[in-house]
């Protein structure tokens, strides 16, 4: 195999992934995604759309009794087909997760250095002293003094704890980082610092990144590509800035329109929102699952489900109004064109 073909092999490829919780709730339905080394994929959507379930499924972290089908190819190997010993080896060393809410993820009674050193001791043949030294190096890498290895989580600020979580994720040199709402509850200045740090690490270490958020503006500024999820499915996918500024799917447009545009007073005082909530995964509506909330729904949307279809170069969207035939007849959401023109 040539070097060129190796580079083109995705670091992560998800094929027709479906996750069904005990009780029958389908939280993820037929998702297909891929991430290459050095690239950043953003996953957006409201709470309850399946983003975090997807992240947990990638490393088989879901509760017992959950049914997962499809393929999760990490470096060409199917995580779902691995034995538990192989899965434990992949976690931390092959891929790692930065969870939201660092204070809930860190152990309050253990020092920061010991918590960072723990996965190093489990996955690498090093001495405790070497693992502690590496923990200090990782803290410096994320912008904290090595001396903070002796601190307890409550002695750090929210932004510092989030940096610790990133250091832990990098501890065993994984190829893929999954960041689930990594800037939740942080102020805008610290949020910007954390996002720039993640971007820098991905670039310098040629990592693959999956960043999950409800904030399209953050994802469009940070990621190369963006996938929008609704009711467990990807309803639009493409270059991040294009999806944010010119979404094709009505749901993506509504998410984008919910964020005020700088310099546009009308959008600041009257942001375009979306009434209602995503459907219960155990009681999904027939047809297109978005049609009960969609201002552009046709009669056929109540009975005909929609698959992703071509929506332009490198873009896909799951809407009957997308494509050569649908584009000509597609109505425009009120305020959508004005919002995009001021972005």
mmCIF file of C-alpha atoms in Angstrom:
data_model
loop_
_atom_site.group_PDB
_atom_site.id
_atom_site.type_symbol
_atom_site.label_atom_id
_atom_site.label_comp_id
_atom_site.label_asym_id
_atom_site.label_seq_id
_atom_site.Cartn_x
_atom_site.Cartn_y
_atom_site.Cartn_z
ATOM 1 C CA UNK A 1 0.000 0.000 0.000
ATOM 2 C CA UNK A 2 1.373 3.402 -0.949
ATOM 3 C CA UNK A 3 1.908 6.307 1.433
ATOM 4 C CA UNK A 4 -0.711 8.289 -0.478
ATOM 5 C CA UNK A 5 -3.368 5.611 -0.011
ATOM 6 C CA UNK A 6 -2.557 5.379 3.704
ATOM 7 C CA UNK A 7 -3.152 9.108 4.106
ATOM 8 C CA UNK A 8 -6.527 8.823 2.398
ATOM 9 C CA UNK A 9 -7.765 6.116 4.781
ATOM 10 C CA UNK A 10 -10.075 7.785 7.334
ATOM 11 C CA UNK A 11 -8.903 7.726 10.930
ATOM 12 C CA UNK A 12 -12.517 7.039 11.918
ATOM 13 C CA UNK A 13 -15.349 5.822 9.735
ATOM 14 C CA UNK A 14 -18.867 5.276 11.067
ATOM 15 C CA UNK A 15 -21.155 3.192 8.877
ATOM 16 C CA UNK A 16 -24.925 2.907 9.371
ATOM 17 C CA UNK A 17 -24.648 3.228 13.155
ATOM 18 C CA UNK A 18 -27.840 2.617 15.115
ATOM 19 C CA UNK A 19 -28.170 2.791 18.911
ATOM 20 C CA UNK A 20 -31.301 1.497 20.645
ATOM 21 C CA UNK A 21 -31.609 1.790 24.419
ATOM 22 C CA UNK A 22 -33.331 -0.829 26.550
ATOM 23 C CA UNK A 23 -37.021 -0.080 26.195
ATOM 24 C CA UNK A 24 -36.850 0.594 22.477
ATOM 25 C CA UNK A 25 -35.771 4.232 22.254
ATOM 26 C CA UNK A 26 -33.687 4.734 19.089
ATOM 27 C CA UNK A 27 -31.228 7.481 20.010
ATOM 28 C CA UNK A 28 -29.039 7.112 16.895
ATOM 29 C CA UNK A 29 -30.452 5.987 13.546
ATOM 30 C CA UNK A 30 -28.307 5.060 10.566
ATOM 31 C CA UNK A 31 -25.497 7.593 11.041
ATOM 32 C CA UNK A 32 -22.573 7.659 8.583
ATOM 33 C CA UNK A 33 -19.544 9.859 9.350
ATOM 34 C CA UNK A 34 -15.810 9.937 8.808
ATOM 35 C CA UNK A 35 -12.871 11.851 10.258
ATOM 36 C CA UNK A 36 -9.359 12.057 8.838
ATOM 37 C CA UNK A 37 -6.158 12.771 10.748
ATOM 38 C CA UNK A 38 -5.613 16.497 11.157
ATOM 39 C CA UNK A 39 -9.274 17.278 10.438
ATOM 40 C CA UNK A 40 -12.066 18.528 12.713
ATOM 41 C CA UNK A 41 -15.694 17.403 12.498
ATOM 42 C CA UNK A 42 -18.379 19.291 14.395
ATOM 43 C CA UNK A 43 -21.663 17.652 15.415
ATOM 44 C CA UNK A 44 -24.525 19.997 16.270
ATOM 45 C CA UNK A 45 -28.124 19.706 17.372
ATOM 46 C CA UNK A 46 -30.481 20.344 20.264
ATOM 47 C CA UNK A 47 -30.402 18.326 23.469
ATOM 48 C CA UNK A 48 -31.972 14.936 22.844
ATOM 49 C CA UNK A 49 -30.889 14.628 19.213
ATOM 50 C CA UNK A 50 -28.339 11.829 19.836
ATOM 51 C CA UNK A 51 -25.013 13.701 19.865
ATOM 52 C CA UNK A 52 -23.671 12.420 23.183
ATOM 53 C CA UNK A 53 -25.042 8.926 22.584
ATOM 54 C CA UNK A 54 -23.103 8.848 19.329
ATOM 55 C CA UNK A 55 -19.920 9.925 21.143
ATOM 56 C CA UNK A 56 -20.302 7.243 23.823
ATOM 57 C CA UNK A 57 -21.043 4.581 21.214
ATOM 58 C CA UNK A 58 -17.727 5.231 19.454
ATOM 59 C CA UNK A 59 -15.827 3.740 22.416
ATOM 60 C CA UNK A 60 -18.564 1.387 23.645
ATOM 61 C CA UNK A 61 -19.291 3.398 26.771
ATOM 62 C CA UNK A 62 -23.061 2.927 26.660
ATOM 63 C CA UNK A 63 -24.957 1.169 29.479
ATOM 64 C CA UNK A 64 -25.564 -2.570 29.485
ATOM 65 C CA UNK A 65 -28.621 -3.610 27.513
ATOM 66 C CA UNK A 66 -28.071 -1.035 24.770
ATOM 67 C CA UNK A 67 -28.208 -2.489 21.255
ATOM 68 C CA UNK A 68 -25.633 -1.064 18.833
ATOM 69 C CA UNK A 69 -25.470 -2.076 15.173
ATOM 70 C CA UNK A 70 -23.417 -0.926 12.195
ATOM 71 C CA UNK A 71 -19.648 -0.409 12.036
ATOM 72 C CA UNK A 72 -17.238 1.893 13.872
ATOM 73 C CA UNK A 73 -13.904 1.623 12.068
ATOM 74 C CA UNK A 74 -11.033 3.143 14.035
ATOM 75 C CA UNK A 75 -7.815 2.880 12.019
ATOM 76 C CA UNK A 76 -9.623 0.263 9.928
ATOM 77 C CA UNK A 77 -10.650 -1.968 12.871
ATOM 78 C CA UNK A 78 -14.284 -2.341 13.897
ATOM 79 C CA UNK A 79 -14.649 -1.270 17.541
ATOM 80 C CA UNK A 80 -17.997 -3.078 17.794
ATOM 81 C CA UNK A 81 -16.369 -6.402 16.828
ATOM 82 C CA UNK A 82 -13.469 -6.093 19.279
ATOM 83 C CA UNK A 83 -13.125 -8.214 22.408
ATOM 84 C CA UNK A 84 -13.184 -6.298 25.691
ATOM 85 C CA UNK A 85 -9.415 -6.502 26.072
ATOM 86 C CA UNK A 86 -8.994 -4.817 22.690
ATOM 87 C CA UNK A 87 -11.569 -2.153 23.561
ATOM 88 C CA UNK A 88 -9.722 -1.305 26.782
ATOM 89 C CA UNK A 89 -6.514 -0.949 24.782
ATOM 90 C CA UNK A 90 -8.195 1.379 22.283
ATOM 91 C CA UNK A 91 -9.639 3.658 24.967
ATOM 92 C CA UNK A 92 -7.158 6.415 25.828
ATOM 93 C CA UNK A 93 -4.478 5.071 23.454
ATOM 94 C CA UNK A 94 -6.511 4.987 20.220
ATOM 95 C CA UNK A 95 -9.230 7.512 21.027
ATOM 96 C CA UNK A 96 -10.199 9.494 24.118
ATOM 97 C CA UNK A 97 -13.075 11.684 25.257
ATOM 98 C CA UNK A 98 -13.165 15.126 26.839
ATOM 99 C CA UNK A 99 -16.473 15.108 28.729
ATOM 100 C CA UNK A 100 -18.522 18.178 29.507
ATOM 101 C CA UNK A 101 -18.463 19.329 33.112
ATOM 102 C CA UNK A 102 -14.850 18.722 34.201
ATOM 103 C CA UNK A 103 -15.682 18.943 37.910
ATOM 104 C CA UNK A 104 -17.986 15.929 37.539
ATOM 105 C CA UNK A 105 -15.388 13.954 35.571
ATOM 106 C CA UNK A 106 -12.422 14.566 37.876
ATOM 107 C CA UNK A 107 -12.077 12.758 41.198
ATOM 108 C CA UNK A 108 -12.356 15.370 43.940
ATOM 109 C CA UNK A 109 -10.123 13.476 46.430
ATOM 110 C CA UNK A 110 -7.163 12.771 44.117
ATOM 111 C CA UNK A 111 -4.499 15.184 42.979
ATOM 112 C CA UNK A 112 -4.529 16.302 39.357
ATOM 113 C CA UNK A 113 -1.144 14.730 38.589
ATOM 114 C CA UNK A 114 -2.246 11.309 39.849
ATOM 115 C CA UNK A 115 -5.373 11.398 37.694
ATOM 116 C CA UNK A 116 -3.435 12.292 34.552
ATOM 117 C CA UNK A 117 -0.792 9.662 35.356
ATOM 118 C CA UNK A 118 -3.335 6.868 35.869
ATOM 119 C CA UNK A 119 -4.046 6.090 32.177
ATOM 120 C CA UNK A 120 -0.332 6.424 31.396
ATOM 121 C CA UNK A 121 0.475 3.723 33.964
ATOM 122 C CA UNK A 122 -2.302 1.513 32.586
ATOM 123 C CA UNK A 123 -1.346 1.787 28.918
ATOM 124 C CA UNK A 124 2.403 2.389 28.890
ATOM 125 C CA UNK A 125 5.271 0.495 30.512
ATOM 126 C CA UNK A 126 6.646 3.329 32.619
ATOM 127 C CA UNK A 127 7.475 3.907 36.271
ATOM 128 C CA UNK A 128 5.200 5.991 38.538
ATOM 129 C CA UNK A 129 7.871 8.699 38.583
ATOM 130 C CA UNK A 130 7.996 8.793 34.781
ATOM 131 C CA UNK A 131 4.196 8.936 34.606
ATOM 132 C CA UNK A 132 4.119 11.886 37.027
ATOM 133 C CA UNK A 133 6.782 13.661 35.004
ATOM 134 C CA UNK A 134 4.746 13.111 31.851
ATOM 135 C CA UNK A 135 1.683 14.507 33.660
ATOM 136 C CA UNK A 136 3.599 17.723 34.337
ATOM 137 C CA UNK A 137 4.654 17.933 30.689
ATOM 138 C CA UNK A 138 1.047 17.517 29.575
ATOM 139 C CA UNK A 139 -0.107 20.298 31.893
ATOM 140 C CA UNK A 140 2.498 22.605 30.394
ATOM 141 C CA UNK A 141 1.346 21.574 26.939
ATOM 142 C CA UNK A 142 -2.171 22.821 27.730
ATOM 143 C CA UNK A 143 -0.943 26.038 29.318
ATOM 144 C CA UNK A 144 -0.750 25.166 33.030
ATOM 145 C CA UNK A 145 2.390 25.064 35.221
ATOM 146 C CA UNK A 146 3.744 21.574 35.908
ATOM 147 C CA UNK A 147 3.603 22.383 39.633
ATOM 148 C CA UNK A 148 -0.195 22.183 39.434
ATOM 149 C CA UNK A 149 0.087 18.382 39.428
ATOM 150 C CA UNK A 150 -0.165 18.603 43.219
ATOM 151 C CA UNK A 151 -3.450 20.531 43.113
ATOM 152 C CA UNK A 152 -6.893 19.093 43.784
ATOM 153 C CA UNK A 153 -9.720 19.803 41.306
ATOM 154 C CA UNK A 154 -11.465 22.282 43.633
ATOM 155 C CA UNK A 155 -8.286 24.382 43.718
ATOM 156 C CA UNK A 156 -8.541 25.091 39.981
ATOM 157 C CA UNK A 157 -10.851 27.376 38.020
ATOM 158 C CA UNK A 158 -13.366 26.021 35.504
ATOM 159 C CA UNK A 159 -11.107 26.810 32.567
ATOM 160 C CA UNK A 160 -8.105 25.212 34.283
ATOM 161 C CA UNK A 161 -10.086 22.042 35.026
ATOM 162 C CA UNK A 162 -11.117 21.875 31.367
ATOM 163 C CA UNK A 163 -7.440 22.116 30.401
ATOM 164 C CA UNK A 164 -6.737 19.233 32.780
ATOM 165 C CA UNK A 165 -9.391 17.165 30.998
ATOM 166 C CA UNK A 166 -7.693 17.899 27.674
ATOM 167 C CA UNK A 167 -4.317 16.927 29.159
ATOM 168 C CA UNK A 168 -5.817 13.625 30.326
ATOM 169 C CA UNK A 169 -7.252 13.006 26.869
ATOM 170 C CA UNK A 170 -3.773 13.470 25.386
ATOM 171 C CA UNK A 171 -2.020 11.325 28.017
ATOM 172 C CA UNK A 172 -1.631 8.184 25.908
ATOM 173 C CA UNK A 173 -1.088 9.864 22.534
ATOM 174 C CA UNK A 174 -4.436 8.952 20.911
ATOM 175 C CA UNK A 175 -5.095 9.610 17.259
ATOM 176 C CA UNK A 176 -8.688 10.766 17.841
ATOM 177 C CA UNK A 177 -10.114 13.199 20.396
ATOM 178 C CA UNK A 178 -13.873 13.340 21.037
ATOM 179 C CA UNK A 179 -14.830 16.597 22.768
ATOM 180 C CA UNK A 180 -18.396 16.598 24.115
ATOM 181 C CA UNK A 181 -19.395 20.205 24.868
ATOM 182 C CA UNK A 182 -15.840 21.066 26.023
ATOM 183 C CA UNK A 183 -16.663 24.712 26.771
ATOM 184 C CA UNK A 184 -19.998 24.317 28.573
ATOM 185 C CA UNK A 185 -20.501 26.876 31.372
ATOM 186 C CA UNK A 186 -17.231 28.695 30.611
ATOM 187 C CA UNK A 187 -17.197 32.452 30.043
ATOM 188 C CA UNK A 188 -16.548 33.658 26.500
ATOM 189 C CA UNK A 189 -12.884 34.573 27.082
ATOM 190 C CA UNK A 190 -11.993 31.188 28.569
ATOM 191 C CA UNK A 191 -14.104 29.476 25.903
ATOM 192 C CA UNK A 192 -12.064 31.164 23.183
ATOM 193 C CA UNK A 193 -8.806 30.100 24.849
ATOM 194 C CA UNK A 194 -9.928 26.462 25.118
ATOM 195 C CA UNK A 195 -11.067 26.385 21.485
ATOM 196 C CA UNK A 196 -7.777 27.877 20.255
ATOM 197 C CA UNK A 197 -5.889 25.334 22.372
ATOM 198 C CA UNK A 198 -7.827 22.436 20.838
ATOM 199 C CA UNK A 199 -7.238 23.763 17.327
ATOM 200 C CA UNK A 200 -3.514 24.128 18.010
ATOM 201 C CA UNK A 201 -3.181 20.592 19.388
ATOM 202 C CA UNK A 202 -5.044 19.085 16.431
ATOM 203 C CA UNK A 203 -2.770 20.922 13.990
ATOM 204 C CA UNK A 204 0.528 20.234 15.775
ATOM 205 C CA UNK A 205 -0.118 16.565 16.541
ATOM 206 C CA UNK A 206 -2.111 15.680 13.403
ATOM 207 C CA UNK A 207 -5.045 14.480 15.511
ATOM 208 C CA UNK A 208 -8.577 13.807 14.388
ATOM 209 C CA UNK A 209 -11.214 15.752 16.326
ATOM 210 C CA UNK A 210 -14.942 15.313 16.839
ATOM 211 C CA UNK A 211 -16.415 18.324 18.640
ATOM 212 C CA UNK A 212 -19.997 18.130 19.875
ATOM 213 C CA UNK A 213 -21.994 21.274 20.634
ATOM 214 C CA UNK A 214 -25.393 22.909 20.309
ATOM 215 C CA UNK A 215 -23.598 26.107 19.224
ATOM 216 C CA UNK A 216 -23.244 26.269 15.427
ATOM 217 C CA UNK A 217 -21.265 29.500 15.647
ATOM 218 C CA UNK A 218 -18.527 27.828 17.725
ATOM 219 C CA UNK A 219 -18.424 24.772 15.467
ATOM 220 C CA UNK A 220 -18.303 26.847 12.302
ATOM 221 C CA UNK A 221 -15.364 28.832 13.674
ATOM 222 C CA UNK A 222 -13.466 25.755 14.901
ATOM 223 C CA UNK A 223 -14.239 22.798 12.627
ATOM 224 C CA UNK A 224 -13.613 21.914 8.981
ATOM 225 C CA UNK A 225 -16.906 20.075 8.480
ATOM 226 C CA UNK A 226 -20.228 20.132 10.280
ATOM 227 C CA UNK A 227 -22.893 17.471 10.717
ATOM 228 C CA UNK A 228 -26.295 18.530 12.069
ATOM 229 C CA UNK A 229 -28.271 15.848 13.930
ATOM 230 C CA UNK A 230 -31.999 15.710 14.552
ATOM 231 C CA UNK A 231 -33.939 12.830 16.145
ATOM 232 C CA UNK A 232 -30.897 10.570 15.968
ATOM 233 C CA UNK A 233 -30.029 11.189 12.327
ATOM 234 C CA UNK A 234 -27.668 13.436 10.412
ATOM 235 C CA UNK A 235 -29.952 15.784 8.471
ATOM 236 C CA UNK A 236 -27.229 17.951 6.936
ATOM 237 C CA UNK A 237 -23.465 17.640 6.474
ATOM 238 C CA UNK A 238 -20.871 19.742 4.687
ATOM 239 C CA UNK A 239 -18.132 22.379 5.094
ATOM 240 C CA UNK A 240 -18.739 24.011 8.480
ATOM 241 C CA UNK A 241 -18.865 27.646 7.367
ATOM 242 C CA UNK A 242 -21.156 26.842 4.430
ATOM 243 C CA UNK A 243 -23.636 24.907 6.569
ATOM 244 C CA UNK A 244 -23.710 27.685 9.173
ATOM 245 C CA UNK A 245 -24.061 30.578 6.736
ATOM 246 C CA UNK A 246 -26.189 28.913 4.074
ATOM 247 C CA UNK A 247 -27.921 25.844 5.483
ATOM 248 C CA UNK A 248 -30.130 23.793 3.160
ATOM 249 C CA UNK A 249 -32.163 21.839 5.713
ATOM 250 C CA UNK A 250 -34.896 23.845 7.512
ATOM 251 C CA UNK A 251 -33.690 22.546 10.892
ATOM 252 C CA UNK A 252 -30.117 23.675 10.242
ATOM 253 C CA UNK A 253 -31.428 27.081 9.155
ATOM 254 C CA UNK A 254 -33.404 27.393 12.371
ATOM 255 C CA UNK A 255 -30.360 26.516 14.493
ATOM 256 C CA UNK A 256 -28.229 29.014 12.603
ATOM 257 C CA UNK A 257 -30.891 31.713 12.814
ATOM 258 C CA UNK A 258 -31.140 31.328 16.592
ATOM 259 C CA UNK A 259 -27.759 33.050 17.000
ATOM 260 C CA UNK A 260 -27.643 36.860 16.643
ATOM 261 C CA UNK A 261 -25.389 38.250 13.895
ATOM 262 C CA UNK A 262 -22.832 40.866 14.901
ATOM 263 C CA UNK A 263 -23.908 44.254 13.562
ATOM 264 C CA UNK A 264 -27.473 43.126 12.827
ATOM 265 C CA UNK A 265 -29.739 44.695 15.448
ATOM 266 C CA UNK A 266 -32.861 42.989 14.098
ATOM 267 C CA UNK A 267 -31.351 39.535 14.661
ATOM 268 C CA UNK A 268 -30.067 40.583 18.081
ATOM 269 C CA UNK A 269 -33.441 41.651 19.411
ATOM 270 C CA UNK A 270 -35.544 39.128 17.474
ATOM 271 C CA UNK A 271 -33.450 35.989 16.826
ATOM 272 C CA UNK A 272 -35.010 33.344 14.624
ATOM 273 C CA UNK A 273 -35.909 30.445 16.907
ATOM 274 C CA UNK A 274 -37.767 27.167 16.619
ATOM 275 C CA UNK A 275 -40.825 26.323 18.733
ATOM 276 C CA UNK A 276 -41.250 22.924 20.355
ATOM 277 C CA UNK A 277 -38.758 20.182 21.169
ATOM 278 C CA UNK A 278 -37.190 17.207 19.389
ATOM 279 C CA UNK A 279 -39.439 14.118 19.434
ATOM 280 C CA UNK A 280 -39.216 11.371 22.044
ATOM 281 C CA UNK A 281 -36.843 8.700 20.608
ATOM 282 C CA UNK A 282 -39.309 6.003 21.705
ATOM 283 C CA UNK A 283 -42.222 7.634 19.854
ATOM 284 C CA UNK A 284 -40.872 9.123 16.625
ATOM 285 C CA UNK A 285 -43.423 10.630 14.206
ATOM 286 C CA UNK A 286 -44.021 9.000 10.840
ATOM 287 C CA UNK A 287 -42.391 10.368 7.708
ATOM 288 C CA UNK A 288 -39.753 13.057 8.138
ATOM 289 C CA UNK A 289 -39.249 13.345 11.907
ATOM 290 C CA UNK A 290 -38.819 17.117 11.618
ATOM 291 C CA UNK A 291 -42.087 17.780 9.767
ATOM 292 C CA UNK A 292 -44.209 18.582 12.900
ATOM 293 C CA UNK A 293 -41.922 21.583 13.611
ATOM 294 C CA UNK A 294 -41.093 22.512 10.022
ATOM 295 C CA UNK A 295 -42.538 25.725 8.555
ATOM 296 C CA UNK A 296 -41.830 24.432 5.038
ATOM 297 C CA UNK A 297 -43.303 20.925 5.381
ATOM 298 C CA UNK A 298 -45.240 19.527 2.419
ATOM 299 C CA UNK A 299 -48.093 17.033 2.707
ATOM 300 C CA UNK A 300 -45.746 14.231 1.654
ATOM 301 C CA UNK A 301 -43.381 14.969 4.557
ATOM 302 C CA UNK A 302 -45.864 13.431 7.001
ATOM 303 C CA UNK A 303 -45.599 10.026 5.312
ATOM 304 C CA UNK A 304 -42.278 9.913 3.443
ATOM 305 C CA UNK A 305 -38.996 9.695 5.344
ATOM 306 C CA UNK A 306 -36.045 11.572 3.870
ATOM 307 C CA UNK A 307 -32.496 10.287 3.341
ATOM 308 C CA UNK A 308 -29.398 12.424 2.813
ATOM 309 C CA UNK A 309 -29.116 13.589 -0.787
ATOM 310 C CA UNK A 310 -26.666 15.705 -2.763
ATOM 311 C CA UNK A 311 -26.946 19.383 -1.841
ATOM 312 C CA UNK A 312 -23.956 20.767 -3.734
ATOM 313 C CA UNK A 313 -20.193 20.119 -3.797
ATOM 314 C CA UNK A 314 -19.259 18.204 -0.660
ATOM 315 C CA UNK A 315 -22.682 18.754 0.896
ATOM 316 C CA UNK A 316 -25.696 16.605 1.788
ATOM 317 C CA UNK A 317 -29.095 17.316 3.289
ATOM 318 C CA UNK A 318 -32.120 15.148 4.117
ATOM 319 C CA UNK A 319 -34.991 17.290 2.841
ATOM 320 C CA UNK A 320 -37.518 16.910 0.034
ATOM 321 C CA UNK A 321 -36.820 20.532 -0.963
ATOM 322 C CA UNK A 322 -33.119 19.843 -1.571
ATOM 323 C CA UNK A 323 -31.780 18.933 -4.999
ATOM 324 C CA UNK A 324 -32.434 20.003 -8.586
ATOM 325 C CA UNK A 325 -36.203 19.496 -8.372
ATOM 326 C CA UNK A 326 -36.761 20.697 -4.821
ATOM 327 C CA UNK A 327 -34.536 23.779 -4.986
ATOM 328 C CA UNK A 328 -36.720 25.588 -7.512
ATOM 329 C CA UNK A 329 -39.872 25.074 -5.455
ATOM 330 C CA UNK A 330 -38.321 25.613 -2.010
ATOM 331 C CA UNK A 331 -39.842 28.524 -0.102
ATOM 332 C CA UNK A 332 -37.577 30.660 2.059
ATOM 333 C CA UNK A 333 -37.887 30.847 5.837
ATOM 334 C CA UNK A 334 -38.849 34.348 6.989
ATOM 335 C CA UNK A 335 -35.705 36.302 7.761
ATOM 336 C CA UNK A 336 -33.335 33.561 6.577
ATOM 337 C CA UNK A 337 -31.895 35.466 3.625
ATOM 338 C CA UNK A 338 -31.475 38.645 5.668
ATOM 339 C CA UNK A 339 -29.692 36.733 8.429
ATOM 340 C CA UNK A 340 -27.279 35.131 5.989
ATOM 341 C CA UNK A 341 -26.552 38.384 4.150
ATOM 342 C CA UNK A 342 -25.377 40.048 7.368
ATOM 343 C CA UNK A 343 -23.178 37.144 8.488
#
